[in-house]
Amino acid sequence: MPAPHLLASRHILVTGAGDGIGRAAALALAEHGASVILLGRTASKLEKVYDEIERRGWPQPALLPLDLAQAAPAHYEQVAHTVEKEFGHLDGLLHNAADAGTLTPIELYDPETWYRVMQLNLNAAWLLTRACLPLLRKSADASIVFTTADVGREGRAYWGAYGVSCFGLEGLMQILAAEVASEGRLRANSLNPGAVRTAMRSRLYPGEDVEKLPRPEDIMPAYLYLLGPDSRGVNGQALNAHDFLAHHFSC
Ligand SMILES: NC(=O)c1ccc[n+]([C@@H]2O[C@H](COP(=O)([O-])OP(=O)(O)OC[C@H]3O[C@@H](n4cnc5c(N)ncnc54)[C@H](OP(=O)(O)O)[C@@H]3O)[C@@H](O)[C@H]2O)c1
């Protein structure tokens, strides 16, 4: 089990921190001692997470409302500047915000939806990583986690821009991991949460019995592992939260 103060004095930025897996990750990271920078689209959702962290007496978080599908490169530089001013450096970056787009055959896929999904899921992750790398390099032990999915590891019909963006994230992670490998202090990995009970999952699988799905809270040990000191030296890996849990909690 993760030690209670596993992430003490770490500064970790989470995208899509207002809902679903990102919300659960922000709370779990704060509970384990991290100062969490809550980035997301809907300010009111972020404020609720902020208030919960404050109410529980966990380290003071920070709020960064930003629509990643609309943001220009200068906005990402501004995010990095704000984080530097407030925290000095970053120890973790969890790319989690995503839009699943539509389930549509490639030849019928709407170009505007395609552009929006690629901008949020893939380009924003690259732009934010690019802007934050100098802050991550100031940490003695920094971890970047790209959230992906099954459909980004094996092509499946109709998953369109979402599937392609997840393949892109795996490629981005591998290239970055190869570039930083010799530095030793910085690592990049991808994490597939698997099926989890969230709004995105319900939109994609409306007939599913959600009670049979794990809750976001249930998969947090994998996030705490990847964003904490225990995963030091793990770089360039494509991991699955369910495999991680089965391996570590099978007894
Ligand atoms: N749930 C699953 O079964 C599953 C399976 C495989 C992979 N994943 C991956 O896990 C991650 C989290 O998914 P989830 O299921 O937790 O989804 P979710 O419940 O829909 O949450 C997505 C989060 O992303 C934020 N977001 C959406 N558009 C944004 C934008 N333009 N700018 C900034 N933030 C934006 C949302 O903010 P608002 O609420 O303000 O819109 C929300 O906080 C995603 O990368 C997803 O691809 C999930």
Short mmCIF file of C-alpha atoms and ligand atoms in Angstrom, two decimals:
data_model
loop_
_atom_site.label_atom_id
_atom_site.label_comp_id
_atom_site.label_asym_id
_atom_site.label_seq_id
_atom_site.Cartn_x
_atom_site.Cartn_y
_atom_site.Cartn_z
CA MET A 1 0.00 0.00 0.00
CA PRO A 2 1.23 3.54 -0.68
CA ALA A 3 2.84 5.09 2.40
CA PRO A 4 0.72 7.93 3.88
CA HIS A 5 3.31 10.63 3.15
CA LEU A 6 4.54 9.10 -0.09
CA LEU A 7 4.32 12.38 -2.01
CA ALA A 8 5.24 14.85 0.73
CA SER A 9 6.55 18.13 -0.69
CA ARG A 10 5.95 17.09 -4.31
CA HIS A 11 4.24 19.48 -6.70
CA ILE A 12 2.09 17.68 -9.26
CA LEU A 13 -0.03 19.14 -12.06
CA VAL A 14 -3.15 17.17 -13.09
CA THR A 15 -5.17 18.01 -16.21
CA GLY A 16 -8.90 17.31 -16.20
CA ALA A 17 -8.77 17.47 -12.39
CA GLY A 18 -12.43 18.45 -11.96
CA ASP A 19 -14.10 15.13 -12.74
CA GLY A 20 -13.71 11.38 -13.18
CA ILE A 21 -10.25 9.85 -12.92
CA GLY A 22 -8.51 13.25 -12.80
CA ARG A 23 -10.57 14.33 -9.79
CA ALA A 24 -9.83 11.06 -7.98
CA ALA A 25 -6.13 11.41 -8.84
CA ALA A 26 -5.98 15.00 -7.54
CA LEU A 27 -7.56 13.92 -4.24
CA ALA A 28 -5.38 10.81 -3.87
CA LEU A 29 -2.20 12.77 -4.63
CA ALA A 30 -3.13 15.50 -2.12
CA GLU A 31 -4.05 12.88 0.49
CA HIS A 32 -0.55 11.46 0.14
CA GLY A 33 1.11 14.82 0.69
CA ALA A 34 1.42 16.42 -2.75
CA SER A 35 0.58 20.04 -3.57
CA VAL A 36 -1.69 19.56 -6.55
CA ILE A 37 -2.16 22.04 -9.37
CA LEU A 38 -5.72 21.50 -10.56
CA LEU A 39 -6.04 22.26 -14.27
CA GLY A 40 -9.31 21.82 -16.13
CA ARG A 41 -12.06 23.35 -18.20
CA THR A 42 -14.87 23.96 -15.70
CA ALA A 43 -13.86 26.30 -12.86
CA SER A 44 -16.79 25.29 -10.62
CA LYS A 45 -15.74 21.61 -10.71
CA LEU A 46 -12.12 22.51 -9.93
CA GLU A 47 -13.28 24.69 -7.04
CA LYS A 48 -15.16 21.74 -5.50
CA VAL A 49 -11.99 19.61 -5.62
CA TYR A 50 -10.01 22.54 -4.20
CA ASP A 51 -12.50 22.94 -1.34
CA GLU A 52 -12.43 19.23 -0.54
CA ILE A 53 -8.62 19.23 -0.35
CA GLU A 54 -8.71 22.30 1.92
CA ARG A 55 -11.48 20.84 4.09
CA ARG A 56 -9.44 17.70 4.68
CA GLY A 57 -6.37 19.71 5.66
CA TRP A 58 -4.19 18.34 2.86
CA PRO A 59 -1.48 20.54 1.27
CA GLN A 60 -2.75 23.78 -0.28
CA PRO A 61 -3.68 23.15 -3.94
CA ALA A 62 -3.73 25.66 -6.80
CA LEU A 63 -6.41 26.30 -9.43
CA LEU A 64 -5.75 26.71 -13.14
CA PRO A 65 -8.94 26.85 -15.20
CA LEU A 66 -8.05 26.44 -18.89
CA ASP A 67 -9.82 25.01 -21.92
CA LEU A 68 -7.05 22.89 -23.40
CA ALA A 69 -8.90 22.47 -26.69
CA GLN A 70 -8.86 26.26 -27.23
CA ALA A 71 -5.56 27.26 -25.64
CA ALA A 72 -2.76 28.72 -27.78
CA PRO A 73 0.95 27.93 -27.21
CA ALA A 74 1.31 31.20 -25.23
CA HIS A 75 -1.28 29.96 -22.70
CA TYR A 76 0.87 26.91 -21.96
CA GLU A 77 3.89 29.14 -21.37
CA GLN A 78 1.70 31.19 -19.02
CA VAL A 79 0.72 28.02 -17.12
CA ALA A 80 4.40 27.13 -16.68
CA HIS A 81 5.20 30.70 -15.62
CA THR A 82 2.40 30.67 -13.02
CA VAL A 83 3.50 27.28 -11.65
CA GLU A 84 7.10 28.47 -11.44
CA LYS A 85 6.09 31.64 -9.61
CA GLU A 86 3.92 29.71 -7.15
CA PHE A 87 5.87 26.47 -6.66
CA GLY A 88 9.32 26.93 -8.21
CA HIS A 89 9.39 23.50 -9.85
CA LEU A 90 7.27 20.48 -10.77
CA ASP A 91 7.73 16.85 -9.67
CA GLY A 92 4.88 15.36 -11.64
CA LEU A 93 2.65 15.98 -14.63
CA LEU A 94 -0.43 13.84 -15.19
CA HIS A 95 -1.97 14.26 -18.64
CA ASN A 96 -5.51 13.06 -18.08
CA ALA A 97 -8.00 15.46 -19.74
CA ALA A 98 -9.54 13.97 -22.85
CA ASP A 99 -12.50 14.02 -25.19
CA ALA A 100 -13.63 10.69 -26.66
CA GLY A 101 -15.12 12.34 -29.76
CA THR A 102 -17.60 10.12 -31.58
CA LEU A 103 -17.68 6.45 -32.55
CA THR A 104 -17.77 6.85 -36.32
CA PRO A 105 -16.20 5.17 -39.38
CA ILE A 106 -13.09 7.01 -40.59
CA GLU A 107 -14.66 8.06 -43.89
CA LEU A 108 -17.62 9.70 -42.13
CA TYR A 109 -15.71 11.31 -39.24
CA ASP A 110 -16.53 15.02 -38.80
CA PRO A 111 -13.33 17.08 -39.39
CA GLU A 112 -14.14 19.65 -36.70
CA THR A 113 -14.60 16.95 -34.08
CA TRP A 114 -11.37 15.31 -35.28
CA TYR A 115 -9.42 18.58 -34.90
CA ARG A 116 -10.91 19.26 -31.43
CA VAL A 117 -10.12 15.78 -30.15
CA MET A 118 -6.57 15.82 -31.51
CA GLN A 119 -6.01 19.31 -30.09
CA LEU A 120 -7.11 18.37 -26.57
CA ASN A 121 -5.90 14.78 -26.34
CA LEU A 122 -2.58 14.98 -28.20
CA ASN A 123 -1.45 18.51 -29.07
CA ALA A 124 -2.29 19.92 -25.62
CA ALA A 125 -0.29 17.13 -23.96
CA TRP A 126 2.70 17.97 -26.14
CA LEU A 127 2.37 21.75 -25.60
CA LEU A 128 2.00 21.40 -21.83
CA THR A 129 4.92 18.96 -21.61
CA ARG A 130 7.06 21.28 -23.73
CA ALA A 131 6.25 24.29 -21.54
CA CYS A 132 6.74 22.38 -18.25
CA LEU A 133 9.96 20.50 -19.06
CA PRO A 134 12.22 23.22 -17.61
CA LEU A 135 10.23 23.05 -14.34
CA LEU A 136 10.33 19.24 -14.27
CA ARG A 137 14.09 19.33 -14.85
CA LYS A 138 14.43 21.36 -11.63
CA SER A 139 13.14 18.34 -9.67
CA ALA A 140 15.45 15.59 -8.41
CA ASP A 141 12.81 12.99 -9.34
CA ALA A 142 10.13 13.96 -11.84
CA SER A 143 7.48 11.82 -13.51
CA ILE A 144 5.30 12.50 -16.56
CA VAL A 145 2.29 10.24 -17.08
CA PHE A 146 0.29 10.16 -20.31
CA THR A 147 -3.17 8.63 -19.97
CA THR A 148 -4.04 6.36 -22.88
CA ALA A 149 -6.46 3.52 -23.61
CA ASP A 150 -6.73 0.01 -25.10
CA VAL A 151 -7.78 1.56 -28.41
CA GLY A 152 -4.45 3.42 -28.59
CA ARG A 153 -2.47 0.20 -28.39
CA GLU A 154 -4.41 -1.85 -30.93
CA GLY A 155 -6.47 -0.25 -33.69
CA ARG A 156 -10.21 -0.86 -33.37
CA ALA A 157 -12.96 0.07 -35.82
CA TYR A 158 -14.85 3.33 -35.25
CA TRP A 159 -12.65 4.78 -32.48
CA GLY A 160 -11.53 7.53 -34.90
CA ALA A 161 -9.73 10.57 -33.50
CA TYR A 162 -9.76 9.25 -29.92
CA GLY A 163 -7.97 6.05 -30.93
CA VAL A 164 -5.49 7.92 -33.14
CA SER A 165 -4.78 10.48 -30.37
CA CYS A 166 -4.05 7.65 -27.93
CA PHE A 167 -1.64 6.05 -30.44
CA GLY A 168 -0.06 9.52 -30.75
CA LEU A 169 0.33 9.80 -26.99
CA GLU A 170 2.09 6.43 -26.85
CA GLY A 171 4.49 7.69 -29.53
CA LEU A 172 5.02 11.01 -27.78
CA MET A 173 5.75 9.17 -24.53
CA GLN A 174 8.25 6.82 -26.21
CA ILE A 175 10.11 9.63 -27.99
CA LEU A 176 10.26 11.76 -24.85
CA ALA A 177 11.32 8.80 -22.69
CA ALA A 178 14.17 8.07 -25.12
CA GLU A 179 15.25 11.73 -25.08
CA VAL A 180 15.33 12.00 -21.26
CA ALA A 181 16.59 8.48 -20.50
CA SER A 182 20.20 9.55 -19.95
CA GLU A 183 19.18 12.33 -17.54
CA GLY A 184 18.09 9.82 -14.87
CA ARG A 185 16.00 12.40 -12.97
CA LEU A 186 13.03 12.54 -15.34
CA ARG A 187 10.82 9.72 -16.61
CA ALA A 188 7.81 9.40 -18.92
CA ASN A 189 5.34 6.53 -19.08
CA SER A 190 1.82 5.90 -20.33
CA LEU A 191 -0.99 4.50 -18.23
CA ASN A 192 -4.15 2.87 -19.51
CA PRO A 193 -6.74 3.07 -16.70
CA GLY A 194 -8.91 0.37 -18.33
CA ALA A 195 -12.69 0.42 -17.88
CA VAL A 196 -13.58 2.84 -15.06
CA ARG A 197 -16.93 4.21 -13.83
CA THR A 198 -16.91 7.80 -15.16
CA ALA A 199 -19.05 10.13 -17.27
CA MET A 200 -16.88 9.43 -20.32
CA ARG A 201 -17.34 5.68 -19.95
CA SER A 202 -21.13 6.05 -19.58
CA ARG A 203 -21.30 8.16 -22.75
CA LEU A 204 -19.39 5.51 -24.70
CA TYR A 205 -21.13 2.45 -23.21
CA PRO A 206 -24.64 3.64 -22.25
CA GLY A 207 -26.06 0.14 -21.70
CA GLU A 208 -23.32 -1.05 -19.39
CA ASP A 209 -23.95 -2.00 -15.75
CA VAL A 210 -21.77 0.63 -14.08
CA GLU A 211 -21.91 -1.18 -10.75
CA LYS A 212 -19.63 -3.82 -12.26
CA LEU A 213 -16.93 -1.25 -13.09
CA PRO A 214 -14.20 -0.12 -10.73
CA ARG A 215 -14.53 3.42 -9.39
CA PRO A 216 -11.78 5.94 -10.16
CA GLU A 217 -10.65 5.67 -6.51
CA ASP A 218 -10.04 1.93 -6.95
CA ILE A 219 -7.26 2.40 -9.51
CA MET A 220 -5.35 5.14 -7.66
CA PRO A 221 -2.52 2.89 -6.41
CA ALA A 222 -1.24 2.77 -10.03
CA TYR A 223 -1.23 6.60 -10.22
CA LEU A 224 0.46 6.96 -6.83
CA TYR A 225 3.10 4.48 -7.93
CA LEU A 226 3.83 6.21 -11.24
CA LEU A 227 3.82 9.75 -9.83
CA GLY A 228 5.78 8.88 -6.70
CA PRO A 229 9.31 7.79 -5.86
CA ASP A 230 8.57 4.04 -6.14
CA SER A 231 8.61 4.20 -9.95
CA ARG A 232 12.03 5.84 -10.12
CA GLY A 233 13.93 4.23 -13.02
CA VAL A 234 10.74 3.13 -14.79
CA ASN A 235 10.84 4.99 -18.11
CA GLY A 236 9.24 4.50 -21.52
CA GLN A 237 6.74 1.88 -20.31
CA ALA A 238 3.14 1.40 -21.48
CA LEU A 239 1.36 0.30 -18.30
CA ASN A 240 -2.16 -0.88 -17.48
CA ALA A 241 -3.78 0.10 -14.18
CA HIS A 242 -5.72 -3.18 -13.95
CA ASP A 243 -2.54 -5.26 -14.50
CA PHE A 244 -0.75 -3.19 -11.87
CA LEU A 245 -3.53 -3.78 -9.35
CA ALA A 246 -3.82 -7.49 -10.17
CA HIS A 247 -0.07 -7.90 -9.73
CA HIS A 248 0.24 -5.95 -6.47
CA PHE A 249 -3.04 -6.81 -4.79
CA SER A 250 -3.60 -10.41 -5.92
CA CYS A 251 -3.00 -11.81 -2.44
N1 LIG B 1 -13.17 5.92 -17.95
C1 LIG B 1 -12.65 4.97 -18.68
O1 LIG B 1 -13.19 3.84 -18.74
C2 LIG B 1 -11.37 5.21 -19.45
C3 LIG B 1 -10.82 4.14 -20.19
C4 LIG B 1 -9.63 4.34 -20.89
C5 LIG B 1 -9.01 5.59 -20.84
N2 LIG B 1 -9.57 6.62 -20.12
C6 LIG B 1 -8.86 7.88 -20.09
O2 LIG B 1 -8.81 8.39 -18.76
C7 LIG B 1 -8.78 9.82 -18.78
C8 LIG B 1 -9.86 10.38 -17.88
O3 LIG B 1 -11.11 9.96 -18.40
P1 LIG B 1 -12.45 9.97 -17.51
O4 LIG B 1 -13.13 8.69 -17.80
O5 LIG B 1 -12.16 10.37 -16.13
O6 LIG B 1 -13.25 11.13 -18.29
P2 LIG B 1 -14.26 12.26 -17.77
O7 LIG B 1 -14.98 11.78 -16.55
O8 LIG B 1 -15.03 12.66 -18.97
O9 LIG B 1 -13.26 13.43 -17.34
C9 LIG B 1 -12.52 14.09 -18.32
C10 LIG B 1 -11.89 15.31 -17.70
O10 LIG B 1 -11.24 16.05 -18.76
C11 LIG B 1 -11.66 17.41 -18.68
N3 LIG B 1 -11.71 18.08 -19.98
C12 LIG B 1 -12.51 17.76 -21.04
N4 LIG B 1 -12.32 18.65 -22.02
C13 LIG B 1 -11.40 19.54 -21.57
C14 LIG B 1 -10.81 20.70 -22.13
N5 LIG B 1 -11.14 21.12 -23.35
N6 LIG B 1 -9.90 21.39 -21.40
C15 LIG B 1 -9.57 20.98 -20.16
N7 LIG B 1 -10.09 19.89 -19.56
C16 LIG B 1 -11.01 19.18 -20.27
C17 LIG B 1 -13.07 17.34 -18.12
O11 LIG B 1 -13.43 18.60 -17.60
P3 LIG B 1 -14.99 19.04 -17.57
O12 LIG B 1 -15.65 18.08 -16.65
O13 LIG B 1 -14.91 20.43 -17.08
O14 LIG B 1 -15.47 18.93 -18.98
C18 LIG B 1 -12.90 16.25 -17.06
O15 LIG B 1 -12.37 16.79 -15.87
C19 LIG B 1 -8.93 10.23 -20.25
O16 LIG B 1 -7.64 10.47 -20.77
C20 LIG B 1 -9.54 8.99 -20.88
O17 LIG B 1 -9.21 8.92 -22.26
C21 LIG B 1 -10.73 6.46 -19.43
#
